[in-house]
Short mmCIF file of C-alpha atoms and ligand atoms in Angstrom, two decimals:
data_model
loop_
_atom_site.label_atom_id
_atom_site.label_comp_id
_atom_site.label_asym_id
_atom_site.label_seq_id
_atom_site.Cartn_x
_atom_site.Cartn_y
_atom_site.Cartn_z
CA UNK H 1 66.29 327.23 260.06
CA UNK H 2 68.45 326.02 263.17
CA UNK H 3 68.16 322.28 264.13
CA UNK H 4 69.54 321.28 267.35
CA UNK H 5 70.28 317.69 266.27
CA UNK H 6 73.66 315.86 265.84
CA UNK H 7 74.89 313.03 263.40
CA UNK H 8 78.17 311.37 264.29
CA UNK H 9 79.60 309.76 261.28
CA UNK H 10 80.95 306.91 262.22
CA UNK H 11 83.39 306.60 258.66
CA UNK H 12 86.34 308.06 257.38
CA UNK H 13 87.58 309.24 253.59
CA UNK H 14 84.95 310.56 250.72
CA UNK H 15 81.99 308.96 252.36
CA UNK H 16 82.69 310.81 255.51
CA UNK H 17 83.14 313.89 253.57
CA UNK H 18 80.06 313.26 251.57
CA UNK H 19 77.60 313.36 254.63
CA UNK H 20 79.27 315.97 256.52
CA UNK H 21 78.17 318.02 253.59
CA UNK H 22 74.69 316.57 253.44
CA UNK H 23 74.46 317.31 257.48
CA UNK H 24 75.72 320.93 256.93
CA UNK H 25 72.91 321.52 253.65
CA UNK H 26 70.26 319.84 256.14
CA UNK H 27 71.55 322.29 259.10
CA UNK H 28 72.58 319.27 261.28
CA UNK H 29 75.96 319.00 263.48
CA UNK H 30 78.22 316.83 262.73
CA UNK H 31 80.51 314.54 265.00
CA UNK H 32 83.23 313.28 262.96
CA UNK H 33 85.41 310.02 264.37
CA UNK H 34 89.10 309.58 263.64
CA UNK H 35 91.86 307.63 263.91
CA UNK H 36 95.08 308.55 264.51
CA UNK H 37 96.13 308.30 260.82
CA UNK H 38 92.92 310.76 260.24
CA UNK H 39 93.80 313.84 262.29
CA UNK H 40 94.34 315.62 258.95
CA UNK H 41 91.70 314.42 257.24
CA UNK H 42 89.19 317.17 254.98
CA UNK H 43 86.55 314.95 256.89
CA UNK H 44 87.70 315.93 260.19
CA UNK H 45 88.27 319.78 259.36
CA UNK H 46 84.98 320.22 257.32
CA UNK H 47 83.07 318.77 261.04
CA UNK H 48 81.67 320.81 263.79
CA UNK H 49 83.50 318.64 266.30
CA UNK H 50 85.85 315.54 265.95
CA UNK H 51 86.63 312.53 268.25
CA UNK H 52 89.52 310.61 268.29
CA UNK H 53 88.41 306.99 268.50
CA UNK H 54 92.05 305.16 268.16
CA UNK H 55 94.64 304.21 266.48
CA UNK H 56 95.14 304.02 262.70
CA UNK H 57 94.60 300.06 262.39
CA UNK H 58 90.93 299.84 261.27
CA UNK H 59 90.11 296.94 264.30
CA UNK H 60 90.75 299.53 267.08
CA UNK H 61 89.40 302.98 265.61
CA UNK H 62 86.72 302.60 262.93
CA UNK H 63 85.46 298.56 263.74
CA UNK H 64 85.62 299.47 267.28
CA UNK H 65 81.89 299.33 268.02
CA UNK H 66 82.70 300.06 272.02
CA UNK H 67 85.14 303.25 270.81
CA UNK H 68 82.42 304.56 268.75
CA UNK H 69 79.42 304.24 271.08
CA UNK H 70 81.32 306.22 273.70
CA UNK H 71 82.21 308.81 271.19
CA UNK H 72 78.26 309.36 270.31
CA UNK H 73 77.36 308.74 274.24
CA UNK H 74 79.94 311.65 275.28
CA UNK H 75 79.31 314.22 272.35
CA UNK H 76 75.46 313.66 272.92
CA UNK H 77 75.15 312.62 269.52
CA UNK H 78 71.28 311.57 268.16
CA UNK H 79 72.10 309.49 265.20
CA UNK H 80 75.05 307.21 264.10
CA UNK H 81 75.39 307.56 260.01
CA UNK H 82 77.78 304.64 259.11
CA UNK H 83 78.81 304.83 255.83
CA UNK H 84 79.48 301.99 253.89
CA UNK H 85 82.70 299.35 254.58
CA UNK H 86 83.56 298.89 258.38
CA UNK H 87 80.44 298.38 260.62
CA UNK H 88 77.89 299.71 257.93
CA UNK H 89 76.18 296.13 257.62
CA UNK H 90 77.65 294.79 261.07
CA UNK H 91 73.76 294.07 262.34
CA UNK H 92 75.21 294.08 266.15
CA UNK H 93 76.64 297.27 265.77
CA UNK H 94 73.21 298.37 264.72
CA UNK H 95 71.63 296.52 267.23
CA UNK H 96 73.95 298.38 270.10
CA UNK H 97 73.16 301.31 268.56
CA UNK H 98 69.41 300.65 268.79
CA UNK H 99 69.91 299.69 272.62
CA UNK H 100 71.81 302.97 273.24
CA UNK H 101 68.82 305.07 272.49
CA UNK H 102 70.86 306.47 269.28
CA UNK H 103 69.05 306.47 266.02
CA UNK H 104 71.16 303.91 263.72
CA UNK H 105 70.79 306.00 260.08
CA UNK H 106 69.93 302.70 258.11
CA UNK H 107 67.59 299.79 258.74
CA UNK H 108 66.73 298.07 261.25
CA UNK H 109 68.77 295.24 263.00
CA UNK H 110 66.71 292.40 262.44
CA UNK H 111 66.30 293.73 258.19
CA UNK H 112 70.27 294.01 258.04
CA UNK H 113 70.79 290.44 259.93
CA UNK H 114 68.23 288.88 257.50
CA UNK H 115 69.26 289.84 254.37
CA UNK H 116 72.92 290.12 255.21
CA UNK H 117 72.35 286.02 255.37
CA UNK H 118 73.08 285.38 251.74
CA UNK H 119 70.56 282.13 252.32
CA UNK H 120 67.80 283.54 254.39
CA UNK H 121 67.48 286.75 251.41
CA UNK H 122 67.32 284.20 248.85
CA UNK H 123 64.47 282.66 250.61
CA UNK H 124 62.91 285.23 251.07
CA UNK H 125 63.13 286.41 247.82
CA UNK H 126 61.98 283.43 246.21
CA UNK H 127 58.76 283.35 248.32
CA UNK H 128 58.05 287.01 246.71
CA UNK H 129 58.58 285.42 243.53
CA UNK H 130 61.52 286.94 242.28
CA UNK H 131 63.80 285.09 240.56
CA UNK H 132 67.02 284.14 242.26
CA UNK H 133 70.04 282.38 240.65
CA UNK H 134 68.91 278.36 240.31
CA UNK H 135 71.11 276.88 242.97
CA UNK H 136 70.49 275.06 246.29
CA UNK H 137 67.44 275.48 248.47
CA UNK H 138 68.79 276.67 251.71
CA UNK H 139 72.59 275.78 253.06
CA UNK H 140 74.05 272.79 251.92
CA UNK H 141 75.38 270.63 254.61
CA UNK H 142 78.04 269.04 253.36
CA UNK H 143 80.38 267.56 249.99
CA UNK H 144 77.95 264.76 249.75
CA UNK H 145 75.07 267.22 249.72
CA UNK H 146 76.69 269.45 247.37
CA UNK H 147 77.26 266.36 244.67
CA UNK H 148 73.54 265.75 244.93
CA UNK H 149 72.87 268.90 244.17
CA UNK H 150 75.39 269.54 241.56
CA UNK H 151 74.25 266.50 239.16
CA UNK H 152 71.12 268.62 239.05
CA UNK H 153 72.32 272.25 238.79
CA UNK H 154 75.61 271.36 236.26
CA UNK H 155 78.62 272.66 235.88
CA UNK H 156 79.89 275.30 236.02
CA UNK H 157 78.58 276.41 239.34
CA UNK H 158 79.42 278.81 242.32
CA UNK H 159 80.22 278.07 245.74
CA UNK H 160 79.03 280.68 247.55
CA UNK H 161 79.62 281.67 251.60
CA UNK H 162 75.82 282.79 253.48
CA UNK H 163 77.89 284.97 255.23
CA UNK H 164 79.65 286.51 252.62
CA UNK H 165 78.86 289.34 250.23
CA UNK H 166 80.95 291.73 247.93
CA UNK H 167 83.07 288.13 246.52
CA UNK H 168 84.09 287.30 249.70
CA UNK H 169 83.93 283.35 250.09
CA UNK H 170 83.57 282.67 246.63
CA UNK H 171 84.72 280.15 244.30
CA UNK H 172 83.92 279.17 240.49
CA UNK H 173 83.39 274.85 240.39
CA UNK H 174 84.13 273.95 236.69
CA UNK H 175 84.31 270.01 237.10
CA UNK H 176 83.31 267.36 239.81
CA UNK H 177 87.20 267.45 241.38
CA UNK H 178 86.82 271.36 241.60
CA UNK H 179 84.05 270.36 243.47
CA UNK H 180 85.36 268.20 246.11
CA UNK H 181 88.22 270.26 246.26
CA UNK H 182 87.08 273.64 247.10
CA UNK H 183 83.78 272.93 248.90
CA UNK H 184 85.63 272.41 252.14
CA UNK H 185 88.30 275.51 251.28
CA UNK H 186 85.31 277.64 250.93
CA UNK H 187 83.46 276.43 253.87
CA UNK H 188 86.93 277.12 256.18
CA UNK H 189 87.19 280.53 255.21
CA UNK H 190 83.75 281.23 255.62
CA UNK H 191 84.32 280.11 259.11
CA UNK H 192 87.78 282.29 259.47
CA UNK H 193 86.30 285.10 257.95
CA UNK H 194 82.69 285.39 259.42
CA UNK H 195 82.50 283.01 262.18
CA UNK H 196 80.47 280.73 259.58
CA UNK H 197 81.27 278.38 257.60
CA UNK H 198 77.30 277.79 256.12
CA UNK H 199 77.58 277.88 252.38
CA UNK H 200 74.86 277.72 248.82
CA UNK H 201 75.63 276.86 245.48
CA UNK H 202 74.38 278.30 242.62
CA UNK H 203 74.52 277.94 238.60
CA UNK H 204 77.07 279.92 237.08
CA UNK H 205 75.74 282.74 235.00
CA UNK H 206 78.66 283.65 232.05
CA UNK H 207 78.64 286.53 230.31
CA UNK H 208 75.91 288.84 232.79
CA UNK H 209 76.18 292.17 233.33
CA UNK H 210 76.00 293.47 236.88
CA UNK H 211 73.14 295.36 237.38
CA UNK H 212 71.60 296.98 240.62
CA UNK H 213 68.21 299.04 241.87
CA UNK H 214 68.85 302.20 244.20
CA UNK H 215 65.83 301.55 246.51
CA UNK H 216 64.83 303.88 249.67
CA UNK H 217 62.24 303.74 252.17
CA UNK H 218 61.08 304.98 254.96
CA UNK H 219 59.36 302.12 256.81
CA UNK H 220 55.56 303.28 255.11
CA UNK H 221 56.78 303.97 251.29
CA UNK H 222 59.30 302.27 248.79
CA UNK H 223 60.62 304.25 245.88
CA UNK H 224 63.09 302.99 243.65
CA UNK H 225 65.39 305.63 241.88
CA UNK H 226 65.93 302.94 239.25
CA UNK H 227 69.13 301.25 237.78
CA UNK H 228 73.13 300.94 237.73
CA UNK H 229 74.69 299.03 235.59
CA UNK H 230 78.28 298.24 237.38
CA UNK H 231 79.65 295.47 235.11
CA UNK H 232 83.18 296.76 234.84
CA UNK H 233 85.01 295.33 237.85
CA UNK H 234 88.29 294.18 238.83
CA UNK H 235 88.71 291.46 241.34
CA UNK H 236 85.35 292.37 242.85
CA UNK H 237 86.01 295.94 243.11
CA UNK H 238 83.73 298.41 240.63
CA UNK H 239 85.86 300.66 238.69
CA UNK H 240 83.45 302.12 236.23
CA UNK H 241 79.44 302.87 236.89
CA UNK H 242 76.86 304.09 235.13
CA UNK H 243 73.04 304.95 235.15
CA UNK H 244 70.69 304.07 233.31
CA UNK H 245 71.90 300.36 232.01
CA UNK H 246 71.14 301.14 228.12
CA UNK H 247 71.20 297.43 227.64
CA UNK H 248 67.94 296.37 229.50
CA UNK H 249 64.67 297.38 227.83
CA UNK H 250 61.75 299.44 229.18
CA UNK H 251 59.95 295.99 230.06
CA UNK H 252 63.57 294.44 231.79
CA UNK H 253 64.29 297.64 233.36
CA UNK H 254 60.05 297.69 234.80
CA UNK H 255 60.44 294.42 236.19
CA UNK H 256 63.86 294.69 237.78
CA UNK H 257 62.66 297.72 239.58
CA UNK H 258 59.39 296.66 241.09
CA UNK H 259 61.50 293.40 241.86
CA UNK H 260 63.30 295.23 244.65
CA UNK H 261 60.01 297.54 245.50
CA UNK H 262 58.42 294.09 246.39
CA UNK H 263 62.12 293.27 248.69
CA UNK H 264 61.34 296.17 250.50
CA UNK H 265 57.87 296.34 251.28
CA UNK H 266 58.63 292.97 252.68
CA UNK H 267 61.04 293.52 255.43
CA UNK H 268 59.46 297.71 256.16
CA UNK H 269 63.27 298.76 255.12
CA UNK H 270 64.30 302.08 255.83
CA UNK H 271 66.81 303.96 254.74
CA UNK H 272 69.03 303.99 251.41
CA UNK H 273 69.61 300.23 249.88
CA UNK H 274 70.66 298.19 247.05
CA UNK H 275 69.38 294.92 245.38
CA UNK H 276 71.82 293.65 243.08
CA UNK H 277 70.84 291.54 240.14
CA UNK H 278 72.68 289.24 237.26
CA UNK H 279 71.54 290.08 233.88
CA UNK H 280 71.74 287.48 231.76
CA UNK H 281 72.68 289.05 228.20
CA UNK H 282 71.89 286.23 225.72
CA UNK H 283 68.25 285.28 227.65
CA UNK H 284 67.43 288.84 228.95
CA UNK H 285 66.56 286.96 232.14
CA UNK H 286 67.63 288.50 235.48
CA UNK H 287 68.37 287.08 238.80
CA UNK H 288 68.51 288.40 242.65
CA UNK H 289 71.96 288.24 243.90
CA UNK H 290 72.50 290.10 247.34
CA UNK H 291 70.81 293.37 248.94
CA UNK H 292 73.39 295.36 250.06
CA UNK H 293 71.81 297.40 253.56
CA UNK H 294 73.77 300.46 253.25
CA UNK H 295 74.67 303.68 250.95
CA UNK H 296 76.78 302.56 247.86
CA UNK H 297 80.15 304.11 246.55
CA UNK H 298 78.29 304.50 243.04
CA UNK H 299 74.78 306.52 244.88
CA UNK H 300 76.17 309.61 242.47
CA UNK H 301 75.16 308.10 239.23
CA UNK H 302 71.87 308.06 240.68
CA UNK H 303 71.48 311.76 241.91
CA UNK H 304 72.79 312.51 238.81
CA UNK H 305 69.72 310.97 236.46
CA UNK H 306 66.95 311.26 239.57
CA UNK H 307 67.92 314.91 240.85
CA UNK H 308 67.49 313.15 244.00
CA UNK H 309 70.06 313.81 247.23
CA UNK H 310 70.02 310.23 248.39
CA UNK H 311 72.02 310.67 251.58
CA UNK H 312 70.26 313.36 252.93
CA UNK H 313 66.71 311.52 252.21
CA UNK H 314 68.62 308.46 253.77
CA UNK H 315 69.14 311.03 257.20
CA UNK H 316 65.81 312.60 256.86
CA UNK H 317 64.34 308.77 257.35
CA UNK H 318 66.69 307.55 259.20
CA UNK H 319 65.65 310.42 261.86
CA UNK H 320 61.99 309.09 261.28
CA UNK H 321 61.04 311.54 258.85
CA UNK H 322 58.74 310.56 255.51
CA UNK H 323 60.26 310.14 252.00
CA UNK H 324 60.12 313.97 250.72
CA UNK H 325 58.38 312.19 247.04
CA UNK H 326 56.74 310.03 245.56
CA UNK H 327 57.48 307.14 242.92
CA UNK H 328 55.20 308.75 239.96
CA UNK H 329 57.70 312.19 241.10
CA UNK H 330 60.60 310.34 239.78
CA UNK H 331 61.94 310.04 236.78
CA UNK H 332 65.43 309.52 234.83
CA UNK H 333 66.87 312.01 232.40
CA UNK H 334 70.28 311.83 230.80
CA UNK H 335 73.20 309.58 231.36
CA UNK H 336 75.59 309.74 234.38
CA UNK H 337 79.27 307.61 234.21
CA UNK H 338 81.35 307.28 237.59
CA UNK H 339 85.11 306.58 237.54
CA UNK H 340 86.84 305.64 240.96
CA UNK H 341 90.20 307.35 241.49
CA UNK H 342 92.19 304.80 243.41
CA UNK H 343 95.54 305.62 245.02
CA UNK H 344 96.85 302.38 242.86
CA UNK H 345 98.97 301.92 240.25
CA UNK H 346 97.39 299.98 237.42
CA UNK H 347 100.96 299.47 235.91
CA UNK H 348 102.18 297.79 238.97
CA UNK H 349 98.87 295.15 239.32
CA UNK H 350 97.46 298.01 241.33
CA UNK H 351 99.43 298.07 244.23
CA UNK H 352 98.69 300.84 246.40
CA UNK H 353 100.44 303.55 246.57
CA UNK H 354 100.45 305.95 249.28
CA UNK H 355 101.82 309.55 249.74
CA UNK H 356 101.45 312.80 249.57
CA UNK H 357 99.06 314.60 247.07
CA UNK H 358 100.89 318.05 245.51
CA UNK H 359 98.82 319.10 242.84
CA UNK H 360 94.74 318.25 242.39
CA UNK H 361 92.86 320.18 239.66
CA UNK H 362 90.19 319.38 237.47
CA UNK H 363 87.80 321.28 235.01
CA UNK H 364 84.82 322.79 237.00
CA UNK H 365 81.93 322.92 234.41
CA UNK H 366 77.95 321.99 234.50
CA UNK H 367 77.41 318.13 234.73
CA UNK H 368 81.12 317.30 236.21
CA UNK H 369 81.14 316.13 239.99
CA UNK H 370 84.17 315.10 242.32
CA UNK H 371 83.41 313.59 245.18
CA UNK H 372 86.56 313.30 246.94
CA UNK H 373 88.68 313.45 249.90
CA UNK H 374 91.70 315.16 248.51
CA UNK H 375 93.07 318.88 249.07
CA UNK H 376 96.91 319.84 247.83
CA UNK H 377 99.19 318.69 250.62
CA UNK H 378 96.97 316.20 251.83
CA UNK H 379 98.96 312.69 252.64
CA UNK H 380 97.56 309.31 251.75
CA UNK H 381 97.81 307.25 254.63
CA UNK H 382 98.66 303.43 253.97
CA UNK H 383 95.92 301.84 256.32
CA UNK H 384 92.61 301.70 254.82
CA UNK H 385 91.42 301.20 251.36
CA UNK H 386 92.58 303.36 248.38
CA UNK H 387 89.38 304.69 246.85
CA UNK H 388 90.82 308.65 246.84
CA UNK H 389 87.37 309.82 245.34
CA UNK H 390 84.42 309.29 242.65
CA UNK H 391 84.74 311.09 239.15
CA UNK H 392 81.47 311.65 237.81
CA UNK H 393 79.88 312.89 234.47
CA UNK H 394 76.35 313.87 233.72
CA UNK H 395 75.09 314.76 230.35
CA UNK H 396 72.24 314.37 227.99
CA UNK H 397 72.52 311.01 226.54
CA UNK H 398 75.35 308.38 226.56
CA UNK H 399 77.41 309.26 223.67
CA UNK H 400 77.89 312.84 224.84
CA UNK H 401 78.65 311.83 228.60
CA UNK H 402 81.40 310.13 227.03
CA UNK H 403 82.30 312.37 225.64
CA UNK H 404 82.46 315.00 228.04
CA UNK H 405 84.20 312.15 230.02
CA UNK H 406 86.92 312.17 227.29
CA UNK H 407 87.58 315.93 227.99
CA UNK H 408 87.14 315.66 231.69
CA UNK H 409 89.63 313.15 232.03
CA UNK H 410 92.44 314.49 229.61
CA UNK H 411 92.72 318.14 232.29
CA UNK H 412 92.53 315.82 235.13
CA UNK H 413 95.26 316.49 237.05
CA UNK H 414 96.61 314.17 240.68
CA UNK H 415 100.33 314.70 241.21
CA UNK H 416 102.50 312.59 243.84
CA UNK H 417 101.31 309.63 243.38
CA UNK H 418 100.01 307.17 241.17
CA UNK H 419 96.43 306.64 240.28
CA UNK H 420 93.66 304.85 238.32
CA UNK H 421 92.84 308.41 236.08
CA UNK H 422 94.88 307.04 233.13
CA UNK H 423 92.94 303.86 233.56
CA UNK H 424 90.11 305.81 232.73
CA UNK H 425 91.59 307.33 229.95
CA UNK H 426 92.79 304.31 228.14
CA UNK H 427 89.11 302.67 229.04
CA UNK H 428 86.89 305.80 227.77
CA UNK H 429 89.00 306.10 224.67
CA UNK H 430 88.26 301.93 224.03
CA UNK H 431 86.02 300.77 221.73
CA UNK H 432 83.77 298.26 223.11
CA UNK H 433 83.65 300.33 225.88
CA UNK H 434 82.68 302.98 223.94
CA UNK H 435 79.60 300.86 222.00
CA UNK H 436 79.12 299.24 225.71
CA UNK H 437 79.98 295.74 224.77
CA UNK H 438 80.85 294.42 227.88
CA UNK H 439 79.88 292.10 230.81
CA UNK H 440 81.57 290.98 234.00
CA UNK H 441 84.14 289.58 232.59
CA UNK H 442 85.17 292.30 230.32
CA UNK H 443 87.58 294.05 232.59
CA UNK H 444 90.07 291.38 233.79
CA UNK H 445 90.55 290.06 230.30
CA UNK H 446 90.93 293.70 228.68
CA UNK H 447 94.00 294.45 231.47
CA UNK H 448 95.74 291.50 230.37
CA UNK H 449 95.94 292.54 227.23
CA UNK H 450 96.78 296.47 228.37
CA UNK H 451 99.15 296.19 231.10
C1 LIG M 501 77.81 285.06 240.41
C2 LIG M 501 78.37 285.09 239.11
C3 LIG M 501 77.90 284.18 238.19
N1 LIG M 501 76.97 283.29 238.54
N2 LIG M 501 76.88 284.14 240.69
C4 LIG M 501 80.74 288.16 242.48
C5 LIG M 501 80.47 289.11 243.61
C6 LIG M 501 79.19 288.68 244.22
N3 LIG M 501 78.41 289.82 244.66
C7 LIG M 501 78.51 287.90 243.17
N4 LIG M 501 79.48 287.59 242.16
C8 LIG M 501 79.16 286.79 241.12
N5 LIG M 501 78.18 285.89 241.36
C9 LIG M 501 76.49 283.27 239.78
N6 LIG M 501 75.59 282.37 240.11
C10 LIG M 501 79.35 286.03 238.84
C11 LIG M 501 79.77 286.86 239.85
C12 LIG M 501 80.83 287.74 239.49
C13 LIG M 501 80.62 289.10 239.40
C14 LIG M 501 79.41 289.65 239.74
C15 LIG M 501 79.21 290.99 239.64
C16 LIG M 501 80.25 291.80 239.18
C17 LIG M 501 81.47 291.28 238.86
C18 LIG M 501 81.67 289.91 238.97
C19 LIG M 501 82.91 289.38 238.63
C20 LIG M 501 83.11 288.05 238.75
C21 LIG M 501 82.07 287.22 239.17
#
């Protein structure tokens, strides 16, 4: 079938990459943005056409919102498909993109604004009666305020930025000082960093597992494509994901997911989404964190178990189209693990490490996926982050994904520079790992004792 419409993708790296190809299997053009560091990129080649949009720094190619709406005005694009990072949950980058008569592939302005607010989601979570983390009721307005409040929450508690998401403004309060100390840090770097300085507090939860519901609508039906569990992270960053979370049961899992159905009825959402959630391991309790508005890194897991192509049901929508199933279509079978290859070297505190990839080869069997950016020659530039690609694994149960992980992972070959595959090795071939004994914390303390 010919289509006559257009995407630009308004992204760079495996993301970019990854929708070009779900554009190309939906028999859309594609309108691929680069920066000068990007000329080269697979992203770029793999496009129908390509539009320089600046220079390599990030603030005048891929966060220039002016750049990029003259790119889609000029090539006549009909849709702007942002990715994730950059302007993905920038709400007035939607919102210009709204006013330009372009379709914005993700949710509305006014959905990404509200629940981008750390405080006004929370709200409105709580009204749906979903639990949230116990913490303040709405900003607190200043030290005195947060004393008050902490007398009744207890310590240890998080400061936590409205503005922020993904760790950014956060700090852990273990005593009154801490307290005093970092409430006005964390309120000035909200204000540097997002032209806020509003923060919440909330109890701290030890020893949770990070768990989050795939969700996607199209403005008339919810589905969700059920769970992730992404506990093993380092500073913030998700090295390891999997689907399902083995540790919740049938009843956990049930409640979790129609948790986030009820989020998204509420604000019509549209498009592909994430509501994150604390699992508290000793209670079995679970909390709301954040909703993340955009396509994850970690959506493979999920197409993996679901047989569902999230980003092209995320276009389809996005487009106005209806959700091609329904929620009693859906089901999950099997086990899916994702590793992130970083251009980092986890000897070195994972400093990144830049160059020039010689040699990239992998075994190609049933059940083994690389998403990537990478081809032999292909030079890492230094500017953006270092996620090179996404590793995953699909089998029938847990123990054999691991397995096949093992295996995977041992002919996995990157030459020229370093990366986070032996990571993985070391980490698949670990036994708590292994009998999935571990929470948020695991990671950090388990490289201290590696590296
Ligand atoms: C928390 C928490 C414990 N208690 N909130 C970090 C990122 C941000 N999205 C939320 N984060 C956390 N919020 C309360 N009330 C622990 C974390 C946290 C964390 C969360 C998910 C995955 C990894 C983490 C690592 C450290 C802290």
């Amino acid at each position: 079938m010919t289509d006559s419409r257009s995407v630009l993708i308004a992204n760079r790296g495996e993301i970019a990459v990854r929708v070009n190809k779900a554009c190309r299997e939906l028999g859309i053009k594609t309108i691929q943005v680069y920066s000068d560091a990007d000329i080269d990129s697979l992203a770029v080649k793999m496009s129908d056409e390509a539009i320089r949009i600046g220079p390599a720094v990030s603030a005048k190619s891929y966060l220039n919102i002016d750049n990029i709406l003259a790119a889609a005005k000029s090539s006549g694009a009909d849709a702007i498909h942002p990715g994730y990072g950059f302007l993905a949950e920038n709400s007035e980058f939607a919102s210009a993109v709204e006013s330009s008569g372009i379709k914005f592939l993700g949710p509305s302005s006014q959905a990404i604004k509200l629940l981008g607010d750390k405080v006004s989601a929370r709200e409105l979570v709580s009204s749906l009666n979903v639990a949230t983390v116990p913490g303040s009721d709405g900003r607190v307005s200043d030290l005195s305020h947060a004393q008050v409040l902490a007398k009744d929450i207890g310590f240890p508690l998080m400061i936590k930025a409205s503005a922020g998401g993904g760790g950014r403004g956060i700090r852990p309060v273990y005593t009154g000082d801490d307290l005093s100390r970092y409430f006005p840090q964390a309120s000035a770097e909200a204000l540097a960093s997002f032209g806020d300085g509003g923060l919440y507090i909330e109890k701290y939860i030890a020893s949770a597992r990070h768990i989050e519901v795939q969700i996607l609508g199209d403005g008339e039906t919810y589905l969700h494509l059920f769970e992730r569990d992404c506990s093993l992270q380092r500073r913030r960053q998700k090295v390891w994901e999997e689907a399902p979370a083995t540790c919740l049961s049938d009843e956990t899992r049930k409640g979790m997911c129609d948790s986030a159905l009820k989020i998204c009825q509420a604000v019509r959402y549209r498009g592909a989404g994430t509501v994150e959630f604390l699992y508290d391991t000793n209670s079995e309790d679970y909390y709301f964190l954040e909703m993340n508005t955009r396509i994850q890194v970690e959506h493979p897991v999920t197409e993996m178990v679901t047989g569902i192509d999230i980003v092209k049901e995320m276009i389809c929508v996005g487009f106005g189209g209806k959700l091609s199933l329904k929620q009693n279509e859906l089901k999950m079978t099997g086990h899916a693990i994702e590793c992130r290859i970083n251009a980092e070297d986890p000897s070195k505190d994972f400093m990144p490490w830049p160059g020039t990839i010689s040699k990239i080869s992998f075994p190609e069997q049933s059940g083994v996926r690389f998403d990537s950016m990478l081809f032999e020659g292909y030079e890492v530039p230094p500017f953006y982050d270092s996620l090179l690609g996404k590793l995953i694994v699909y089998d029938q149960d847990r123990s054999r994904a691991i397995d096949k992980l093992k295996h995977v992972l041992d002919k996995f070959i990157i030459e020229g520079i370093p990366t986070t595959v032996r990571l993985h090795e070391k980490l698949v071939n670990d036994g708590d790992v292994i009998a999935g004994r571990v929470d948020i914390e695991f990671l950090e303390k388990w490289l201290l004792e590696q590296f």
